[in-house]
Amino acid sequence: MADLIKDLPLGIQNFHELREDDFFYVDKTSLIYELVKPKKGFYFFSRPRRFGKTLVLSTFESLFKYGLKDFKGLAIEKLWTDEKNYPVIRLDFTKYCNFQDFSAFKVNFETMIKNAVESAGLELPPKECDYDPISFRFKSMLERNREISPVLLIDDYDAFLNSALKNPILFENIYRVLTNFYHILKSVSSFCRFFFITSTCIYDRLGLFSSGGYTKQEVQEYFTPYIENAANILHLSFDECFAKMKNYYGGFCFEMYGKQQVFNPWSVLNFLAHPEKGFCNYWHNSKEQADVLMQYVKEHCLKNPEEYGQDR
């Protein structure tokens, strides 16, 4: 590793921290620019865990709040001409998923929105009556601030629902609240300078698609010295090592024509940081593996395999 200059950003989900501490970074800011050019509408970005969704949101947050401060030497530095700093409202649903009943969910939901609005330097209008959902007050806040065009970032919009999968009644109650919330957000999205949502799952009826992961070209362009180091440690040629990486960590596809396959960033970074461990299954073994899928399989498995495909 002596010839490798920068530390790999394992577990770093904050763009400012990544840049300030000079971690290795695959420059995707030309693609970021294509998304953030002045235009209305919203974007929805659904990917499995460990595909860099939170880092992407952090990148947007840094750009809109501080301009090019953290982007020196990156592609977007020559493209971005917007000198305005925007209030960024960032809702991170994963931080408020610790609840057991509907009342606790409502408290968490309201707390999340209030904290995010205050952190953006904005203020929700006061509650006017007992029945005054925070969703309506959030809408009013965006309407009142349309002149300054807030940026709205939502991380893991499905996290509340995923946490309630074992409780059908709680799940449906949360579903109704979120359906109303997202319908309201769509109606005021034109007031926002930029509106971006991420998720691990796509739920129907909520009223609510871009690339994620490393392409083959990006891995070859950015990681060549790291791959050479791994190949030497594992006594492989460069081509043999790359082929194994593609077999273990590539093959993901998120676009409709199935032509662009990508590598899982979490797995690539872990492997290249510790090649002496060999080609481990890092994505599956991470704490944040696909819990929703695993829970679904557990609850829908067949007691008798011969029943598969039979009508019930």
Tab-separated table of C-alpha atoms in Angstrom:
chain	number	residue	atom	x	y	z
A	1	MET	CA	0.000	0.000	0.000
A	2	ALA	CA	3.037	2.287	0.155
A	3	ASP	CA	2.487	3.484	-3.402
A	4	LEU	CA	-1.195	4.283	-2.817
A	5	ILE	CA	-1.632	7.948	-2.029
A	6	LYS	CA	-5.082	8.435	-0.510
A	7	ASP	CA	-7.044	6.535	2.126
A	8	LEU	CA	-10.168	4.805	0.857
A	9	PRO	CA	-13.382	6.350	2.289
A	10	LEU	CA	-14.794	3.276	4.038
A	11	GLY	CA	-17.925	4.231	5.934
A	12	ILE	CA	-17.578	7.950	5.086
A	13	GLN	CA	-21.030	9.296	4.178
A	14	ASN	CA	-20.307	12.996	4.688
A	15	PHE	CA	-18.998	14.713	1.559
A	16	HIS	CA	-17.432	17.640	3.436
A	17	GLU	CA	-15.520	15.234	5.717
A	18	LEU	CA	-14.424	13.146	2.734
A	19	ARG	CA	-12.998	16.166	0.958
A	20	GLU	CA	-11.578	17.953	4.000
A	21	ASP	CA	-9.620	14.869	5.070
A	22	ASP	CA	-8.522	14.184	1.469
A	23	PHE	CA	-10.016	10.713	1.122
A	24	PHE	CA	-10.030	8.971	-2.245
A	25	TYR	CA	-13.047	10.080	-4.328
A	26	VAL	CA	-14.432	8.855	-7.654
A	27	ASP	CA	-15.412	12.110	-9.359
A	28	LYS	CA	-19.075	11.842	-10.364
A	29	THR	CA	-19.717	15.556	-10.088
A	30	SER	CA	-20.281	15.974	-13.831
A	31	LEU	CA	-23.308	13.699	-13.359
A	32	ILE	CA	-24.277	15.615	-10.223
A	33	TYR	CA	-24.274	18.768	-12.341
A	34	GLU	CA	-26.673	17.234	-14.865
A	35	LEU	CA	-29.131	16.738	-12.019
A	36	VAL	CA	-28.743	20.112	-10.317
A	37	LYS	CA	-28.817	22.395	-13.356
A	38	PRO	CA	-31.596	24.960	-12.862
A	39	LYS	CA	-34.825	23.164	-13.648
A	40	LYS	CA	-37.954	22.174	-11.777
A	41	GLY	CA	-39.214	18.737	-10.804
A	42	PHE	CA	-38.014	16.090	-8.414
A	43	TYR	CA	-35.820	12.997	-8.590
A	44	PHE	CA	-36.377	9.608	-7.033
A	45	PHE	CA	-33.326	7.384	-6.518
A	46	SER	CA	-33.906	3.782	-5.404
A	47	ARG	CA	-30.898	1.559	-4.721
A	48	PRO	CA	-29.948	-1.271	-2.342
A	49	ARG	CA	-28.021	-0.352	0.766
A	50	ARG	CA	-24.335	0.494	0.402
A	51	PHE	CA	-24.692	2.061	-3.049
A	52	GLY	CA	-23.791	5.566	-1.909
A	53	LYS	CA	-27.238	7.170	-1.611
A	54	THR	CA	-26.447	9.045	1.594
A	55	LEU	CA	-23.123	10.322	0.217
A	56	VAL	CA	-24.931	11.598	-2.879
A	57	LEU	CA	-27.362	13.530	-0.663
A	58	SER	CA	-24.457	14.925	1.343
A	59	THR	CA	-22.839	16.030	-1.925
A	60	PHE	CA	-26.003	17.900	-2.932
A	61	GLU	CA	-26.207	19.453	0.530
A	62	SER	CA	-22.633	20.733	0.386
A	63	LEU	CA	-23.065	22.159	-3.120
A	64	PHE	CA	-26.275	24.037	-2.403
A	65	LYS	CA	-25.286	25.287	1.059
A	66	TYR	CA	-21.654	26.231	0.445
A	67	GLY	CA	-21.198	26.383	-3.322
A	68	LEU	CA	-17.856	25.080	-4.625
A	69	LYS	CA	-16.096	25.122	-1.245
A	70	ASP	CA	-15.699	21.317	-1.172
A	71	PHE	CA	-15.385	20.797	-4.938
A	72	LYS	CA	-11.945	22.178	-5.765
A	73	GLY	CA	-10.364	20.211	-8.598
A	74	LEU	CA	-13.541	18.283	-9.426
A	75	ALA	CA	-15.378	18.359	-12.744
A	76	ILE	CA	-18.285	20.450	-11.485
A	77	GLU	CA	-15.949	23.315	-10.552
A	78	LYS	CA	-15.839	24.354	-14.220
A	79	LEU	CA	-19.587	23.878	-14.716
A	80	TRP	CA	-21.309	25.360	-11.668
A	81	THR	CA	-22.086	29.062	-11.972
A	82	ASP	CA	-24.845	29.463	-9.364
A	83	GLU	CA	-23.369	31.684	-6.628
A	84	LYS	CA	-26.428	31.600	-4.381
A	85	ASN	CA	-26.439	29.658	-1.102
A	86	TYR	CA	-29.716	27.824	-0.479
A	87	PRO	CA	-31.435	26.641	2.712
A	88	VAL	CA	-31.250	22.828	2.644
A	89	ILE	CA	-33.967	20.823	4.376
A	90	ARG	CA	-32.649	17.293	4.805
A	91	LEU	CA	-34.984	14.636	6.180
A	92	ASP	CA	-33.161	11.461	7.232
A	93	PHE	CA	-35.866	8.916	8.032
A	94	THR	CA	-33.409	6.272	9.243
A	95	LYS	CA	-32.547	8.340	12.324
A	96	TYR	CA	-36.139	8.287	13.592
A	97	CYS	CA	-37.145	4.646	13.141
A	98	ASN	CA	-37.100	3.674	16.811
A	99	PHE	CA	-40.822	3.431	17.620
A	100	GLN	CA	-43.202	0.693	18.751
A	101	ASP	CA	-46.645	2.194	18.103
A	102	PHE	CA	-48.422	4.810	16.026
A	103	SER	CA	-48.249	7.533	18.675
A	104	ALA	CA	-44.476	7.154	18.933
A	105	PHE	CA	-44.210	7.217	15.137
A	106	LYS	CA	-46.126	10.518	14.979
A	107	VAL	CA	-43.831	12.050	17.590
A	108	ASN	CA	-40.754	10.906	15.645
A	109	PHE	CA	-42.198	12.103	12.337
A	110	GLU	CA	-42.971	15.573	13.677
A	111	THR	CA	-39.615	15.818	15.471
A	112	MET	CA	-37.754	14.888	12.292
A	113	ILE	CA	-39.510	17.584	10.267
A	114	LYS	CA	-39.151	20.282	12.940
A	115	ASN	CA	-35.433	19.576	13.422
A	116	ALA	CA	-34.743	19.553	9.674
A	117	VAL	CA	-36.575	22.833	9.102
A	118	GLU	CA	-34.796	24.535	12.016
A	119	SER	CA	-31.404	23.239	10.831
A	120	ALA	CA	-32.106	24.894	7.478
A	121	GLY	CA	-32.648	28.215	9.242
A	122	LEU	CA	-36.382	28.190	8.497
A	123	GLU	CA	-39.479	28.040	10.673
A	124	LEU	CA	-42.746	26.107	10.596
A	125	PRO	CA	-45.940	28.139	11.031
A	126	PRO	CA	-47.614	27.663	14.438
A	127	LYS	CA	-50.292	25.043	14.906
A	128	GLU	CA	-53.678	26.720	14.450
A	129	CYS	CA	-55.986	23.987	15.782
A	130	ASP	CA	-55.932	20.469	17.226
A	131	TYR	CA	-56.272	18.998	13.756
A	132	ASP	CA	-53.431	20.685	11.960
A	133	PRO	CA	-51.117	17.978	10.574
A	134	ILE	CA	-47.484	18.886	10.355
A	135	SER	CA	-47.623	17.965	6.647
A	136	PHE	CA	-49.876	20.982	6.012
A	137	ARG	CA	-47.629	23.276	8.051
A	138	PHE	CA	-44.613	21.970	6.137
A	139	LYS	CA	-46.414	22.825	2.887
A	140	SER	CA	-47.198	26.323	4.166
A	141	MET	CA	-43.549	26.804	5.123
A	142	LEU	CA	-42.408	25.924	1.579
A	143	GLU	CA	-45.035	28.223	0.070
A	144	ARG	CA	-43.945	31.129	2.263
A	145	ASN	CA	-40.293	30.593	1.299
A	146	ARG	CA	-40.758	30.082	-2.419
A	147	GLU	CA	-38.749	33.247	-3.142
A	148	ILE	CA	-35.607	31.741	-1.616
A	149	SER	CA	-36.199	28.324	-3.246
A	150	PRO	CA	-35.299	25.826	-0.498
A	151	VAL	CA	-33.613	22.547	-1.387
A	152	LEU	CA	-35.386	19.414	-0.119
A	153	LEU	CA	-33.435	16.173	0.377
A	154	ILE	CA	-35.080	13.005	1.726
A	155	ASP	CA	-32.957	9.991	2.673
A	156	ASP	CA	-34.603	6.536	2.826
A	157	TYR	CA	-38.198	7.715	2.535
A	158	ASP	CA	-39.304	4.085	3.043
A	159	ALA	CA	-37.505	3.567	6.380
A	160	PHE	CA	-40.599	4.076	8.556
A	161	LEU	CA	-42.545	1.517	6.533
A	162	ASN	CA	-39.707	-0.991	6.579
A	163	SER	CA	-39.610	-0.719	10.375
A	164	ALA	CA	-43.304	-1.623	10.632
A	165	LEU	CA	-43.367	-4.654	8.344
A	166	LYS	CA	-44.137	-7.032	11.223
A	167	ASN	CA	-47.174	-5.026	12.316
A	168	PRO	CA	-49.787	-4.777	9.499
A	169	ILE	CA	-52.065	-2.339	11.350
A	170	LEU	CA	-49.192	-0.013	12.268
A	171	PHE	CA	-47.866	-0.310	8.712
A	172	GLU	CA	-51.190	0.816	7.201
A	173	ASN	CA	-51.540	3.725	9.620
A	174	ILE	CA	-48.045	4.949	8.761
A	175	TYR	CA	-48.799	4.414	5.085
A	176	ARG	CA	-51.754	6.791	5.238
A	177	VAL	CA	-49.689	9.526	6.898
A	178	LEU	CA	-46.840	9.209	4.414
A	179	THR	CA	-49.162	9.031	1.407
A	180	ASN	CA	-50.646	12.363	2.426
A	181	PHE	CA	-47.183	13.797	3.072
A	182	TYR	CA	-45.780	12.826	-0.326
A	183	HIS	CA	-48.861	13.996	-2.219
A	184	ILE	CA	-48.428	17.370	-0.531
A	185	LEU	CA	-44.727	17.481	-1.376
A	186	LYS	CA	-45.453	16.795	-5.047
A	187	SER	CA	-47.906	19.686	-5.096
A	188	VAL	CA	-45.268	22.154	-3.868
A	189	SER	CA	-42.165	20.713	-5.529
A	190	SER	CA	-42.091	23.695	-7.903
A	191	PHE	CA	-41.299	25.938	-4.917
A	192	CYS	CA	-38.031	24.059	-4.348
A	193	ARG	CA	-34.756	24.741	-6.134
A	194	PHE	CA	-34.085	20.995	-6.025
A	195	PHE	CA	-35.974	17.987	-4.648
A	196	PHE	CA	-34.288	14.580	-4.316
A	197	ILE	CA	-35.564	11.382	-2.641
A	198	THR	CA	-33.752	8.101	-1.954
A	199	SER	CA	-35.026	4.687	-0.897
A	200	THR	CA	-34.114	1.015	-0.710
A	201	CYS	CA	-37.634	-0.120	-1.676
A	202	ILE	CA	-40.420	1.188	-3.877
A	203	TYR	CA	-43.883	1.060	-2.330
A	204	ASP	CA	-46.942	1.345	-4.542
A	205	ARG	CA	-49.573	4.042	-4.005
A	206	LEU	CA	-47.344	6.485	-2.133
A	207	GLY	CA	-47.834	8.982	-4.935
A	208	LEU	CA	-44.455	9.671	-5.687
A	209	PHE	CA	-35.507	7.428	-11.747
A	210	SER	CA	-29.590	8.309	-12.898
A	211	SER	CA	-26.804	5.860	-12.100
A	212	GLY	CA	-25.445	4.461	-8.838
A	213	GLY	CA	-22.346	2.356	-8.253
A	214	TYR	CA	-19.032	2.338	-10.109
A	215	THR	CA	-18.977	1.603	-13.832
A	216	LYS	CA	-16.322	-0.657	-15.349
A	217	GLN	CA	-14.643	2.383	-16.869
A	218	GLU	CA	-14.566	4.207	-13.511
A	219	VAL	CA	-13.032	1.224	-11.706
A	220	GLN	CA	-10.323	0.940	-14.356
A	221	GLU	CA	-9.679	4.700	-14.421
A	222	TYR	CA	-9.636	5.454	-10.707
A	223	PHE	CA	-8.572	2.229	-9.008
A	224	THR	CA	-5.763	0.870	-11.198
A	225	PRO	CA	-2.965	1.248	-8.575
A	226	TYR	CA	-5.221	-0.278	-5.906
A	227	ILE	CA	-6.058	-3.227	-8.176
A	228	GLU	CA	-2.368	-3.705	-8.981
A	229	ASN	CA	-1.624	-3.788	-5.265
A	230	ALA	CA	-4.387	-6.354	-4.658
A	231	ALA	CA	-3.195	-8.470	-7.594
A	232	ASN	CA	0.347	-8.559	-6.207
A	233	ILE	CA	-0.853	-9.582	-2.749
A	234	LEU	CA	-3.095	-12.328	-4.160
A	235	HIS	CA	-0.507	-13.490	-6.738
A	236	LEU	CA	-2.784	-12.701	-9.675
A	237	SER	CA	-2.329	-10.753	-12.872
A	238	PHE	CA	-4.120	-7.420	-13.157
A	239	ASP	CA	-6.650	-8.894	-15.614
A	240	GLU	CA	-7.283	-11.916	-13.386
A	241	CYS	CA	-7.857	-9.717	-10.357
A	242	PHE	CA	-10.186	-7.380	-12.240
A	243	ALA	CA	-12.162	-10.319	-13.639
A	244	LYS	CA	-12.652	-11.711	-10.134
A	245	MET	CA	-13.744	-8.294	-8.875
A	246	LYS	CA	-16.290	-8.111	-11.674
A	247	ASN	CA	-17.542	-11.605	-10.840
A	248	TYR	CA	-17.831	-10.935	-7.097
A	249	TYR	CA	-18.779	-7.268	-6.968
A	250	GLY	CA	-20.150	-6.323	-10.390
A	251	GLY	CA	-23.226	-7.159	-12.421
A	252	PHE	CA	-25.681	-4.740	-10.768
A	253	CYS	CA	-27.992	-2.993	-13.196
A	254	PHE	CA	-30.522	-0.216	-12.559
A	255	GLU	CA	-31.416	1.158	-15.975
A	256	MET	CA	-34.343	-0.076	-18.040
A	257	TYR	CA	-32.369	-1.455	-21.012
A	258	GLY	CA	-29.938	-3.539	-18.961
A	259	LYS	CA	-26.883	-2.242	-20.807
A	260	GLN	CA	-24.979	-0.457	-18.018
A	261	GLN	CA	-23.765	-2.757	-15.255
A	262	VAL	CA	-22.037	-1.344	-12.191
A	263	PHE	CA	-19.898	-2.477	-9.251
A	264	ASN	CA	-21.065	-2.200	-5.651
A	265	PRO	CA	-18.965	0.638	-4.125
A	266	TRP	CA	-19.011	-0.761	-0.574
A	267	SER	CA	-17.631	-4.105	-1.722
A	268	VAL	CA	-15.007	-2.588	-4.041
A	269	LEU	CA	-13.679	-0.263	-1.332
A	270	ASN	CA	-13.561	-3.008	1.308
A	271	PHE	CA	-11.801	-5.442	-1.006
A	272	LEU	CA	-9.182	-2.927	-2.176
A	273	ALA	CA	-8.563	-1.716	1.371
A	274	HIS	CA	-7.972	-5.280	2.628
A	275	PRO	CA	-7.078	-7.467	-0.373
A	276	GLU	CA	-5.238	-9.908	1.899
A	277	LYS	CA	-8.666	-11.133	3.068
A	278	GLY	CA	-9.536	-12.295	-0.425
A	279	PHE	CA	-12.829	-11.864	-2.263
A	280	CYS	CA	-15.249	-11.693	0.644
A	281	ASN	CA	-18.973	-11.031	0.415
A	282	TYR	CA	-18.845	-7.591	2.033
A	283	TRP	CA	-22.256	-6.333	0.973
A	284	HIS	CA	-24.187	-9.310	2.360
A	285	ASN	CA	-22.196	-9.338	5.575
A	286	SER	CA	-22.652	-5.647	6.348
A	287	LYS	CA	-24.974	-4.656	9.183
A	288	GLU	CA	-27.178	-2.863	6.718
A	289	GLN	CA	-27.922	-5.798	4.452
A	290	ALA	CA	-31.341	-6.079	2.824
A	291	ASP	CA	-33.335	-6.488	6.047
A	292	VAL	CA	-36.624	-5.890	4.270
A	293	LEU	CA	-36.036	-8.730	1.834
A	294	MET	CA	-34.851	-11.080	4.567
A	295	GLN	CA	-37.906	-10.294	6.696
A	296	TYR	CA	-40.216	-10.846	3.739
A	297	VAL	CA	-38.653	-14.226	2.955
A	298	LYS	CA	-38.967	-15.314	6.594
A	299	GLU	CA	-42.638	-14.385	6.738
A	300	HIS	CA	-43.581	-15.829	3.340
A	301	CYS	CA	-41.599	-19.059	3.237
A	302	LEU	CA	-43.456	-22.290	2.454
A	303	LYS	CA	-43.696	-24.941	5.112
A	304	ASN	CA	-43.982	-27.575	2.383
A	305	PRO	CA	-41.908	-26.914	-0.753
A	306	GLU	CA	-44.233	-29.112	-2.819
A	307	GLU	CA	-46.927	-26.480	-2.328
A	308	TYR	CA	-45.005	-23.964	-4.412
A	309	GLY	CA	-47.094	-22.744	-7.352
A	310	GLN	CA	-50.344	-24.282	-6.092
A	311	ASP	CA	-53.467	-22.199	-5.598
A	312	ARG	CA	-54.532	-21.681	-1.996
